[in-house]
Amino acid sequence: MKKLINSPATVLAESLDGFAAAHADIVTLGPNRAFVQRKVIKPGKVAIISGGGSGHEPLHAGFVGQGMLDAACPGQVFTSPTPDQMMAAAEAVDTGAGVLFVVKNYEGDVMNFDMAAEMAGRNIAKVVTDDDVAVETSTYSTGRRGVAGTLIVEKIVGAAAEQGMDLAGLTALGDRVNSRTRSMGVALTSCTVPAAGTPTFTLADDEMEMGVGIHGEPGRRRVKLASADAIADEMVAAIAGDLHGKGDALLLVNGFGGTPQMELYLMYHAARTRLEQQGIRIARSLVGSYVTSLEMAGCSITVSLLDDATTALWDAPVHTAALRWGL
Amino acid sequence: MKKLINSPATVLAESLDGFAAAHADIVTLGPNRAFVQRKVIKPGKVAIISGGGSGHEPLHAGFVGQGMLDAACPGQVFTSPTPDQMMAAAEAVDTGAGVLFVVKNYEGDVMNFDMAAEMAGRNIAKVVTDDDVAVETSTYSTGRRGVAGTLIVEKIVGAAAEQGMDLAGLTALGDRVNSRTRSMGVALTSCTVPAAGTPTFTLADDEMEMGVGIHGEPGRRRVKLASADAIADEMVAAIAGDLHGKGDALLLVNGFGGTPQMELYLMYHAARTRLEQQGIRIARSLVGSYVTSLEMAGCSITVSLLDDATTALWDAPVHTAALRWGL
């Protein structure tokens, strides 16, 4: 295992300390590093909280800040955070208007966020994201997995919360955005969880995992390495075939951590061309490594259908470590 | 070679097409993809142009936009762009106030930018960056190499140009920022140039290259893999020992392309702690993969001493694909 670390046991704590120090204008770290929260809480606003296993950075702590999340709870690498982290985060950022949990659809995450919601004695609703079209059920999930589309849900409900939308409205909005968002990924290499010390899976030099999950869990099938165009053909067909509608869309090409930008923009070009041929107009774009799997090489493609309201919410000002515009 | 590409011969063109499409609100692509330019040119402003071999993305095209570069010339991977690219870029963005070339100190780049300056028949000055303290002379350079500190020079002179500084002032400012900026890198793995198809260098499972260059060229020495703290000890000592001064500084922890954010923030934490112990106060921070070597794993640390004027220029609004704030 080749990593810039001191010890697997201290990776998360040292990284969070660095994150909080580097972005001290935006975030503060909660007691015992249980959560990352916005430095300035806006009274009367519904609080948006997310979280999950670490190793997907910048998701979720990188999305904490004005116009997006109020807090994020980091679990150990690829391990759900605990209910007490979520309860502490809710205590810190709930100003009385209620809390929306945005949860990726993995059993551990859903269970722990549900427990926290039950025990917190607060007005808490949740949106569960399940945008991954690759598989219908998987290693860690019943039903589809929540992957890079989660970023889009977090941005759009975050903007709406900033503008004063109430908890019921935000929940419906988050569910609607999730239902109009589809993703699929491909891995060229594995990742290595620091505490494990060995690669999560192995791929031959001429193989890739089509439909891979963001923890390196299996996708649809293991296939021979193919060209970018052939990969885009399969991924776009799977996504577009599952989207209920056409029209304007946001295209997110997301790197898994070990893929150069040059390849991501090339995949963006391939995906965009194919989507537009199918009547999906790319109105907004995001290209970069936002929902990662440590150092895994590969990428995912996400398409989210937009309307005027969600386009305006996507464009609304945001000031986080990883996404920033209009502020 | 595992890459998301169609053919080594078309990687750059397809990637540039994707980049231009994804960021059509900020940039346009010049004829024959010779350069990337700002969509809106500001008349009367000195034009800032950079460029170099591709494979370091987002450097330089990702820094084209308001408040930073007017144009960037992408060469093939790790290969200097040609003088005709630079001349075409200057023709496109020079509105009469002159042109500043920002050039990383590699022989091919310096030679080609010099040829372009001579042949262009325009008022052109240049700033050559050489912030890498690792080696005094190297595979592709006479004298120190220009590495991640180039980003800082480009941001600060870009902001000053936006505010109306003239060409002589910008040249002096760029030289001054470069002289107060020091970097050093470490590689845990190699990168693979698409046209070569095999790794640029090889490292054993327990080795790293201390002082590596951004093309995977040799650094100070090959050593056994060490802890993040030990790596930070050596890099910070080399950087701080070469900086002429203390006080406020910008700390940039830069990933080389294959390193997770979790490790970058951990290294930031280690570097910041050590710098502050030596009387260097971290007033500004940037953590991410900005000056990369394709998918190489590893990072560089850059420290740039700031004063009130350069701090204000760093903070000034910028709107590019890779850096955006205040707009």
mmCIF file of C-alpha atoms in Angstrom, chain A:
data_model
loop_
_atom_site.group_PDB
_atom_site.id
_atom_site.type_symbol
_atom_site.label_atom_id
_atom_site.label_comp_id
_atom_site.label_asym_id
_atom_site.label_seq_id
_atom_site.Cartn_x
_atom_site.Cartn_y
_atom_site.Cartn_z
ATOM 1 C CA MET A 1 0.000 0.000 0.000
ATOM 2 C CA LYS A 2 1.472 3.328 -1.105
ATOM 3 C CA LYS A 3 -0.209 6.234 0.586
ATOM 4 C CA LEU A 4 0.728 9.588 2.065
ATOM 5 C CA ILE A 5 -0.303 8.645 5.582
ATOM 6 C CA ASN A 6 1.157 8.096 9.034
ATOM 7 C CA SER A 7 -1.037 5.232 10.167
ATOM 8 C CA PRO A 8 -4.351 3.796 8.992
ATOM 9 C CA ALA A 9 -5.798 4.570 12.423
ATOM 10 C CA THR A 10 -5.157 8.308 12.185
ATOM 11 C CA VAL A 11 -5.793 9.027 8.493
ATOM 12 C CA LEU A 12 -9.288 10.391 8.945
ATOM 13 C CA ALA A 13 -8.526 12.552 11.976
ATOM 14 C CA GLU A 14 -5.401 14.105 10.449
ATOM 15 C CA SER A 15 -7.172 14.706 7.158
ATOM 16 C CA LEU A 16 -10.160 16.355 8.855
ATOM 17 C CA ASP A 17 -7.826 18.589 10.854
ATOM 18 C CA GLY A 18 -6.169 19.656 7.614
ATOM 19 C CA PHE A 19 -9.514 20.220 5.910
ATOM 20 C CA ALA A 20 -10.835 22.348 8.755
ATOM 21 C CA ALA A 21 -7.641 24.416 8.886
ATOM 22 C CA ALA A 22 -7.489 24.933 5.115
ATOM 23 C CA HIS A 23 -11.128 26.040 4.951
ATOM 24 C CA ALA A 24 -11.478 27.834 8.269
ATOM 25 C CA ASP A 25 -13.343 30.638 6.487
ATOM 26 C CA ILE A 26 -16.125 28.194 5.539
ATOM 27 C CA VAL A 27 -16.297 25.356 8.089
ATOM 28 C CA THR A 28 -15.626 24.338 11.645
ATOM 29 C CA LEU A 29 -15.073 20.853 12.967
ATOM 30 C CA GLY A 30 -17.472 19.560 15.628
ATOM 31 C CA PRO A 31 -16.402 18.019 18.959
ATOM 32 C CA ASN A 32 -14.534 14.724 18.539
ATOM 33 C CA ARG A 33 -14.510 15.413 14.791
ATOM 34 C CA ALA A 34 -18.048 14.004 14.680
ATOM 35 C CA PHE A 35 -19.095 16.398 11.930
ATOM 36 C CA VAL A 36 -18.025 19.300 9.760
ATOM 37 C CA GLN A 37 -20.387 22.257 9.929
ATOM 38 C CA ARG A 38 -20.869 25.618 8.290
ATOM 39 C CA LYS A 39 -19.058 28.329 10.150
ATOM 40 C CA VAL A 40 -22.074 30.602 9.986
ATOM 41 C CA ILE A 41 -25.498 29.050 10.545
ATOM 42 C CA LYS A 42 -28.498 30.874 9.088
ATOM 43 C CA PRO A 43 -31.335 31.042 11.622
ATOM 44 C CA GLY A 44 -34.766 29.976 10.420
ATOM 45 C CA LYS A 45 -33.431 27.923 7.519
ATOM 46 C CA VAL A 46 -34.022 24.180 7.263
ATOM 47 C CA ALA A 47 -30.691 22.489 8.015
ATOM 48 C CA ILE A 48 -29.349 20.144 5.324
ATOM 49 C CA ILE A 49 -27.159 17.358 6.691
ATOM 50 C CA SER A 50 -25.443 14.561 4.815
ATOM 51 C CA GLY A 51 -22.663 12.128 5.512
ATOM 52 C CA GLY A 52 -21.395 8.670 4.849
ATOM 53 C CA GLY A 53 -18.197 6.716 4.763
ATOM 54 C CA SER A 54 -15.042 8.694 4.098
ATOM 55 C CA GLY A 55 -12.919 8.057 1.012
ATOM 56 C CA HIS A 56 -15.330 9.789 -1.372
ATOM 57 C CA GLU A 57 -13.921 13.293 -0.883
ATOM 58 C CA PRO A 58 -14.809 16.010 -1.602
ATOM 59 C CA LEU A 59 -18.250 14.402 -0.945
ATOM 60 C CA HIS A 60 -19.621 15.327 1.640
ATOM 61 C CA ALA A 61 -17.510 17.686 3.764
ATOM 62 C CA GLY A 62 -16.365 19.551 0.656
ATOM 63 C CA PHE A 63 -19.995 20.531 0.056
ATOM 64 C CA VAL A 64 -20.561 22.131 3.450
ATOM 65 C CA GLY A 65 -21.085 25.868 3.227
ATOM 66 C CA GLN A 66 -23.445 28.588 2.134
ATOM 67 C CA GLY A 67 -25.942 27.358 -0.451
ATOM 68 C CA MET A 68 -25.369 23.648 0.084
ATOM 69 C CA LEU A 69 -24.926 21.544 3.257
ATOM 70 C CA ASP A 70 -25.078 22.768 6.845
ATOM 71 C CA ALA A 71 -23.178 19.752 8.137
ATOM 72 C CA ALA A 72 -21.585 16.509 7.006
ATOM 73 C CA CYS A 73 -20.818 13.462 9.143
ATOM 74 C CA PRO A 74 -17.700 11.551 8.077
ATOM 75 C CA GLY A 75 -17.525 7.855 8.885
ATOM 76 C CA GLN A 76 -14.328 5.872 8.751
ATOM 77 C CA VAL A 77 -13.282 4.954 5.211
ATOM 78 C CA PHE A 78 -16.203 3.287 3.408
ATOM 79 C CA THR A 79 -18.005 2.870 6.749
ATOM 80 C CA SER A 80 -21.209 4.598 7.780
ATOM 81 C CA PRO A 81 -20.980 7.344 10.379
ATOM 82 C CA THR A 82 -22.757 6.530 13.638
ATOM 83 C CA PRO A 83 -26.151 7.857 14.779
ATOM 84 C CA ASP A 84 -24.532 9.914 17.531
ATOM 85 C CA GLN A 85 -22.544 11.815 14.887
ATOM 86 C CA MET A 86 -25.752 12.689 13.056
ATOM 87 C CA MET A 87 -27.542 13.654 16.286
ATOM 88 C CA ALA A 88 -24.658 15.905 17.302
ATOM 89 C CA ALA A 89 -24.661 17.522 13.862
ATOM 90 C CA ALA A 90 -28.423 18.112 14.028
ATOM 91 C CA GLU A 91 -28.051 19.627 17.492
ATOM 92 C CA ALA A 92 -25.401 22.004 16.159
ATOM 93 C CA VAL A 93 -27.153 23.264 13.027
ATOM 94 C CA ASP A 94 -30.924 22.923 13.583
ATOM 95 C CA THR A 95 -32.277 26.396 14.309
ATOM 96 C CA GLY A 96 -35.866 25.226 14.654
ATOM 97 C CA ALA A 97 -36.973 24.908 11.031
ATOM 98 C CA GLY A 98 -36.185 21.219 10.915
ATOM 99 C CA VAL A 99 -33.507 19.057 9.363
ATOM 100 C CA LEU A 100 -33.258 17.248 6.050
ATOM 101 C CA PHE A 101 -30.949 14.241 5.919
ATOM 102 C CA VAL A 102 -29.585 13.473 2.453
ATOM 103 C CA VAL A 103 -28.554 9.821 2.528
ATOM 104 C CA LYS A 104 -26.980 7.653 -0.139
ATOM 105 C CA ASN A 105 -28.796 4.333 -0.418
ATOM 106 C CA TYR A 106 -26.519 1.940 1.480
ATOM 107 C CA GLU A 107 -27.931 -0.182 4.256
ATOM 108 C CA GLY A 108 -25.574 1.053 6.959
ATOM 109 C CA ASP A 109 -26.124 4.701 6.107
ATOM 110 C CA VAL A 110 -29.903 4.415 5.866
ATOM 111 C CA MET A 111 -30.122 2.478 9.132
ATOM 112 C CA ASN A 112 -27.918 4.894 11.054
ATOM 113 C CA PHE A 113 -29.572 8.045 9.708
ATOM 114 C CA ASP A 114 -32.982 6.496 10.527
ATOM 115 C CA MET A 115 -31.863 5.721 14.074
ATOM 116 C CA ALA A 116 -30.558 9.251 14.506
ATOM 117 C CA ALA A 117 -33.834 10.707 13.195
ATOM 118 C CA GLU A 118 -35.805 8.583 15.638
ATOM 119 C CA MET A 119 -33.649 9.347 18.642
ATOM 120 C CA ALA A 120 -33.038 13.044 18.006
ATOM 121 C CA GLY A 121 -36.478 14.257 19.045
ATOM 122 C CA ARG A 122 -36.455 16.803 16.234
ATOM 123 C CA ASN A 123 -38.344 17.513 13.054
ATOM 124 C CA ILE A 124 -36.246 15.457 10.643
ATOM 125 C CA ALA A 125 -37.052 14.250 7.141
ATOM 126 C CA LYS A 126 -34.834 12.367 4.740
ATOM 127 C CA VAL A 127 -34.131 12.019 1.044
ATOM 128 C CA VAL A 128 -32.453 8.791 -0.030
ATOM 129 C CA THR A 129 -30.497 8.965 -3.281
ATOM 130 C CA ASP A 130 -30.360 5.933 -5.563
ATOM 131 C CA ASP A 131 -29.190 7.236 -8.930
ATOM 132 C CA ASP A 132 -26.951 4.333 -9.976
ATOM 133 C CA VAL A 133 -28.523 2.422 -12.883
ATOM 134 C CA ALA A 134 -25.777 -0.209 -12.975
ATOM 135 C CA VAL A 135 -27.341 -2.770 -10.658
ATOM 136 C CA GLU A 136 -30.708 -3.173 -8.962
ATOM 137 C CA THR A 137 -29.260 -4.463 -5.719
ATOM 138 C CA SER A 138 -25.675 -4.788 -4.589
ATOM 139 C CA THR A 139 -23.124 -5.612 -1.936
ATOM 140 C CA TYR A 140 -24.114 -2.855 0.460
ATOM 141 C CA SER A 141 -27.557 -1.822 -0.761
ATOM 142 C CA THR A 142 -31.069 -3.086 -1.180
ATOM 143 C CA GLY A 143 -32.179 -1.359 -4.321
ATOM 144 C CA ARG A 144 -30.041 0.940 -6.380
ATOM 145 C CA ARG A 145 -26.990 2.654 -4.961
ATOM 146 C CA GLY A 146 -26.651 6.360 -4.330
ATOM 147 C CA VAL A 147 -23.604 7.694 -6.150
ATOM 148 C CA ALA A 148 -22.467 10.928 -7.845
ATOM 149 C CA GLY A 149 -26.006 12.199 -8.418
ATOM 150 C CA THR A 150 -26.094 12.826 -4.673
ATOM 151 C CA LEU A 151 -24.013 15.954 -5.306
ATOM 152 C CA ILE A 152 -26.752 17.335 -7.543
ATOM 153 C CA VAL A 153 -29.470 16.639 -4.969
ATOM 154 C CA GLU A 154 -27.365 18.307 -2.273
ATOM 155 C CA LYS A 155 -26.708 21.390 -4.417
ATOM 156 C CA ILE A 156 -30.315 21.877 -5.450
ATOM 157 C CA VAL A 157 -31.956 21.298 -2.051
ATOM 158 C CA GLY A 158 -29.179 23.349 -0.457
ATOM 159 C CA ALA A 159 -29.999 26.308 -2.682
ATOM 160 C CA ALA A 160 -33.734 25.943 -2.056
ATOM 161 C CA ALA A 161 -33.189 25.798 1.698
ATOM 162 C CA GLU A 162 -31.130 28.975 1.467
ATOM 163 C CA GLN A 163 -34.066 30.644 -0.248
ATOM 164 C CA GLY A 164 -36.441 29.656 2.550
ATOM 165 C CA MET A 165 -38.180 26.502 1.296
ATOM 166 C CA ASP A 166 -39.733 24.492 4.130
ATOM 167 C CA LEU A 167 -38.912 20.935 5.118
ATOM 168 C CA ALA A 168 -41.802 19.306 3.264
ATOM 169 C CA GLY A 169 -40.991 21.245 0.117
ATOM 170 C CA LEU A 170 -37.311 20.338 0.330
ATOM 171 C CA THR A 171 -38.069 16.667 0.828
ATOM 172 C CA ALA A 172 -40.316 16.618 -2.225
ATOM 173 C CA LEU A 173 -37.749 18.570 -4.224
ATOM 174 C CA GLY A 174 -34.915 16.231 -3.243
ATOM 175 C CA ASP A 175 -36.984 13.189 -4.158
ATOM 176 C CA ARG A 176 -37.914 14.737 -7.475
ATOM 177 C CA VAL A 177 -34.313 15.633 -8.374
ATOM 178 C CA ASN A 178 -33.182 12.136 -7.408
ATOM 179 C CA SER A 179 -35.910 10.605 -9.585
ATOM 180 C CA ARG A 180 -34.678 12.588 -12.573
ATOM 181 C CA THR A 181 -30.994 11.742 -12.041
ATOM 182 C CA ARG A 182 -29.183 8.655 -13.339
ATOM 183 C CA SER A 183 -25.560 7.563 -13.078
ATOM 184 C CA MET A 184 -23.244 4.761 -14.075
ATOM 185 C CA GLY A 185 -19.558 4.164 -13.432
ATOM 186 C CA VAL A 186 -16.611 2.194 -14.738
ATOM 187 C CA ALA A 187 -13.371 1.277 -12.955
ATOM 188 C CA LEU A 188 -9.999 0.649 -14.551
ATOM 189 C CA THR A 189 -8.206 -0.070 -11.270
ATOM 190 C CA SER A 190 -9.122 -0.852 -7.692
ATOM 191 C CA CYS A 191 -8.698 1.289 -4.618
ATOM 192 C CA THR A 192 -7.051 0.319 -1.343
ATOM 193 C CA VAL A 193 -8.726 1.053 1.979
ATOM 194 C CA PRO A 194 -5.934 2.146 4.368
ATOM 195 C CA ALA A 195 -7.094 -0.137 7.187
ATOM 196 C CA ALA A 196 -7.203 -3.121 4.812
ATOM 197 C CA GLY A 197 -3.844 -2.473 3.218
ATOM 198 C CA THR A 198 -4.570 -4.445 0.061
ATOM 199 C CA PRO A 199 -6.670 -3.616 -3.017
ATOM 200 C CA THR A 200 -10.434 -4.024 -2.598
ATOM 201 C CA PHE A 201 -10.574 -6.030 -5.815
ATOM 202 C CA THR A 202 -8.251 -7.054 -8.599
ATOM 203 C CA LEU A 203 -8.512 -6.409 -12.307
ATOM 204 C CA ALA A 204 -6.257 -7.862 -14.964
ATOM 205 C CA ASP A 205 -4.260 -5.426 -17.083
ATOM 206 C CA ASP A 206 -6.799 -5.730 -19.886
ATOM 207 C CA GLU A 207 -9.968 -5.660 -17.768
ATOM 208 C CA MET A 208 -12.380 -3.105 -16.401
ATOM 209 C CA GLU A 209 -15.406 -3.269 -14.093
ATOM 210 C CA MET A 210 -18.466 -1.909 -15.880
ATOM 211 C CA GLY A 211 -21.019 -0.463 -13.489
ATOM 212 C CA VAL A 212 -18.648 -0.388 -10.517
ATOM 213 C CA GLY A 213 -19.846 1.038 -7.215
ATOM 214 C CA ILE A 214 -18.085 3.830 -5.354
ATOM 215 C CA HIS A 215 -16.610 1.407 -2.826
ATOM 216 C CA GLY A 216 -15.126 -0.740 -5.547
ATOM 217 C CA GLU A 217 -18.022 -3.164 -5.238
ATOM 218 C CA PRO A 218 -19.025 -5.154 -8.314
ATOM 219 C CA GLY A 219 -21.066 -3.674 -11.109
ATOM 220 C CA ARG A 220 -22.723 -5.348 -14.071
ATOM 221 C CA ARG A 221 -19.824 -7.382 -15.309
ATOM 222 C CA ARG A 222 -16.115 -7.513 -15.778
ATOM 223 C CA VAL A 223 -15.172 -6.890 -19.386
ATOM 224 C CA LYS A 224 -12.163 -6.344 -21.589
ATOM 225 C CA LEU A 225 -10.779 -2.815 -21.622
ATOM 226 C CA ALA A 226 -12.552 -0.841 -24.341
ATOM 227 C CA SER A 227 -12.195 2.527 -26.027
ATOM 228 C CA ALA A 228 -13.610 5.650 -24.434
ATOM 229 C CA ASP A 229 -16.251 5.795 -27.155
ATOM 230 C CA ALA A 230 -17.359 2.208 -26.554
ATOM 231 C CA ILE A 231 -17.521 2.838 -22.812
ATOM 232 C CA ALA A 232 -19.546 5.995 -23.381
ATOM 233 C CA ASP A 233 -21.881 4.078 -25.712
ATOM 234 C CA GLU A 234 -22.748 1.569 -23.006
ATOM 235 C CA MET A 235 -22.987 4.031 -20.128
ATOM 236 C CA VAL A 236 -25.039 6.604 -22.001
ATOM 237 C CA ALA A 237 -27.391 3.925 -23.326
ATOM 238 C CA ALA A 238 -27.973 2.610 -19.809
ATOM 239 C CA ILE A 239 -28.557 6.091 -18.405
ATOM 240 C CA ALA A 240 -30.676 7.495 -21.209
ATOM 241 C CA GLY A 241 -32.747 4.317 -21.361
ATOM 242 C CA ASP A 242 -33.654 4.760 -17.724
ATOM 243 C CA LEU A 243 -34.371 8.506 -17.713
ATOM 244 C CA HIS A 244 -38.054 9.304 -17.937
ATOM 245 C CA GLY A 245 -37.849 12.251 -20.263
ATOM 246 C CA LYS A 246 -35.657 14.348 -22.511
ATOM 247 C CA GLY A 247 -34.917 18.034 -22.774
ATOM 248 C CA ASP A 248 -32.391 20.065 -20.787
ATOM 249 C CA ALA A 249 -29.977 18.260 -18.513
ATOM 250 C CA LEU A 250 -26.960 18.634 -16.308
ATOM 251 C CA LEU A 251 -24.086 16.358 -17.334
ATOM 252 C CA LEU A 252 -21.633 15.436 -14.580
ATOM 253 C CA VAL A 253 -18.541 13.475 -15.549
ATOM 254 C CA ASN A 254 -17.027 12.440 -12.260
ATOM 255 C CA GLY A 255 -13.547 11.036 -11.697
ATOM 256 C CA PHE A 256 -13.113 8.327 -9.081
ATOM 257 C CA GLY A 257 -9.840 9.755 -7.760
ATOM 258 C CA GLY A 258 -7.094 8.325 -9.946
ATOM 259 C CA THR A 259 -8.160 9.601 -13.354
ATOM 260 C CA PRO A 260 -6.531 12.632 -15.004
ATOM 261 C CA GLN A 261 -8.692 15.571 -16.048
ATOM 262 C CA MET A 262 -7.594 14.993 -19.630
ATOM 263 C CA GLU A 263 -9.478 11.688 -19.640
ATOM 264 C CA LEU A 264 -12.496 13.134 -17.844
ATOM 265 C CA TYR A 265 -12.914 15.886 -20.430
ATOM 266 C CA LEU A 266 -12.484 13.335 -23.201
ATOM 267 C CA MET A 267 -15.253 11.217 -21.638
ATOM 268 C CA TYR A 268 -17.368 14.345 -21.247
ATOM 269 C CA HIS A 269 -16.984 15.014 -24.972
ATOM 270 C CA ALA A 270 -17.965 11.427 -25.802
ATOM 271 C CA ALA A 271 -20.943 11.422 -23.432
ATOM 272 C CA ARG A 272 -22.232 14.833 -24.446
ATOM 273 C CA THR A 273 -22.157 13.984 -28.154
ATOM 274 C CA ARG A 274 -24.151 10.809 -27.555
ATOM 275 C CA LEU A 275 -26.689 12.426 -25.231
ATOM 276 C CA GLU A 276 -27.372 15.263 -27.623
ATOM 277 C CA GLN A 277 -27.971 12.742 -30.409
ATOM 278 C CA GLN A 278 -30.720 11.328 -28.206
ATOM 279 C CA GLY A 279 -32.461 14.634 -27.639
ATOM 280 C CA ILE A 280 -30.895 15.450 -24.284
ATOM 281 C CA ARG A 281 -29.526 18.990 -24.424
ATOM 282 C CA ILE A 282 -26.605 19.621 -22.088
ATOM 283 C CA ALA A 283 -27.559 22.877 -20.408
ATOM 284 C CA ARG A 284 -25.170 22.638 -17.470
ATOM 285 C CA SER A 285 -21.904 20.740 -16.943
ATOM 286 C CA LEU A 286 -19.589 19.672 -14.190
ATOM 287 C CA VAL A 287 -16.361 17.771 -14.810
ATOM 288 C CA GLY A 288 -13.991 16.718 -12.045
ATOM 289 C CA SER A 289 -13.358 14.299 -9.203
ATOM 290 C CA TYR A 290 -16.227 15.035 -6.821
ATOM 291 C CA VAL A 291 -17.518 11.654 -5.648
ATOM 292 C CA THR A 292 -14.460 9.485 -5.449
ATOM 293 C CA SER A 293 -13.358 6.039 -4.360
ATOM 294 C CA LEU A 294 -9.977 6.911 -2.904
ATOM 295 C CA GLU A 295 -7.442 6.504 -5.757
ATOM 296 C CA MET A 296 -9.567 4.292 -8.016
ATOM 297 C CA ALA A 297 -9.077 4.978 -11.742
ATOM 298 C CA GLY A 298 -12.273 5.339 -13.709
ATOM 299 C CA CYS A 299 -15.238 7.636 -13.882
ATOM 300 C CA SER A 300 -18.968 7.883 -13.695
ATOM 301 C CA ILE A 301 -21.411 9.680 -15.910
ATOM 302 C CA THR A 302 -24.451 11.326 -14.350
ATOM 303 C CA VAL A 303 -27.333 12.952 -16.199
ATOM 304 C CA SER A 304 -29.936 14.972 -14.325
ATOM 305 C CA LEU A 305 -32.950 16.390 -16.152
ATOM 306 C CA LEU A 306 -33.467 20.058 -15.382
ATOM 307 C CA ASP A 307 -36.419 22.413 -15.522
ATOM 308 C CA ASP A 308 -36.390 26.176 -15.054
ATOM 309 C CA ALA A 309 -36.680 25.912 -11.274
ATOM 310 C CA THR A 310 -33.938 23.329 -10.785
ATOM 311 C CA THR A 311 -31.671 25.125 -13.269
ATOM 312 C CA ALA A 312 -31.997 28.319 -11.236
ATOM 313 C CA LEU A 313 -31.269 26.402 -8.029
ATOM 314 C CA TRP A 314 -28.195 24.775 -9.607
ATOM 315 C CA ASP A 315 -26.997 28.236 -10.674
ATOM 316 C CA ALA A 316 -27.685 29.805 -7.273
ATOM 317 C CA PRO A 317 -24.657 30.984 -5.282
ATOM 318 C CA VAL A 318 -22.640 28.356 -3.440
ATOM 319 C CA HIS A 319 -19.553 28.711 -1.264
ATOM 320 C CA THR A 320 -18.028 25.414 -0.200
ATOM 321 C CA ALA A 321 -14.541 23.960 -0.351
ATOM 322 C CA ALA A 322 -15.266 22.005 -3.524
ATOM 323 C CA LEU A 323 -17.982 23.983 -5.321
ATOM 324 C CA ARG A 324 -17.999 27.738 -5.416
ATOM 325 C CA TRP A 325 -19.707 30.235 -7.609
ATOM 326 C CA GLY A 326 -21.652 33.461 -7.329
ATOM 327 C CA LEU A 327 -20.034 34.308 -3.988
#
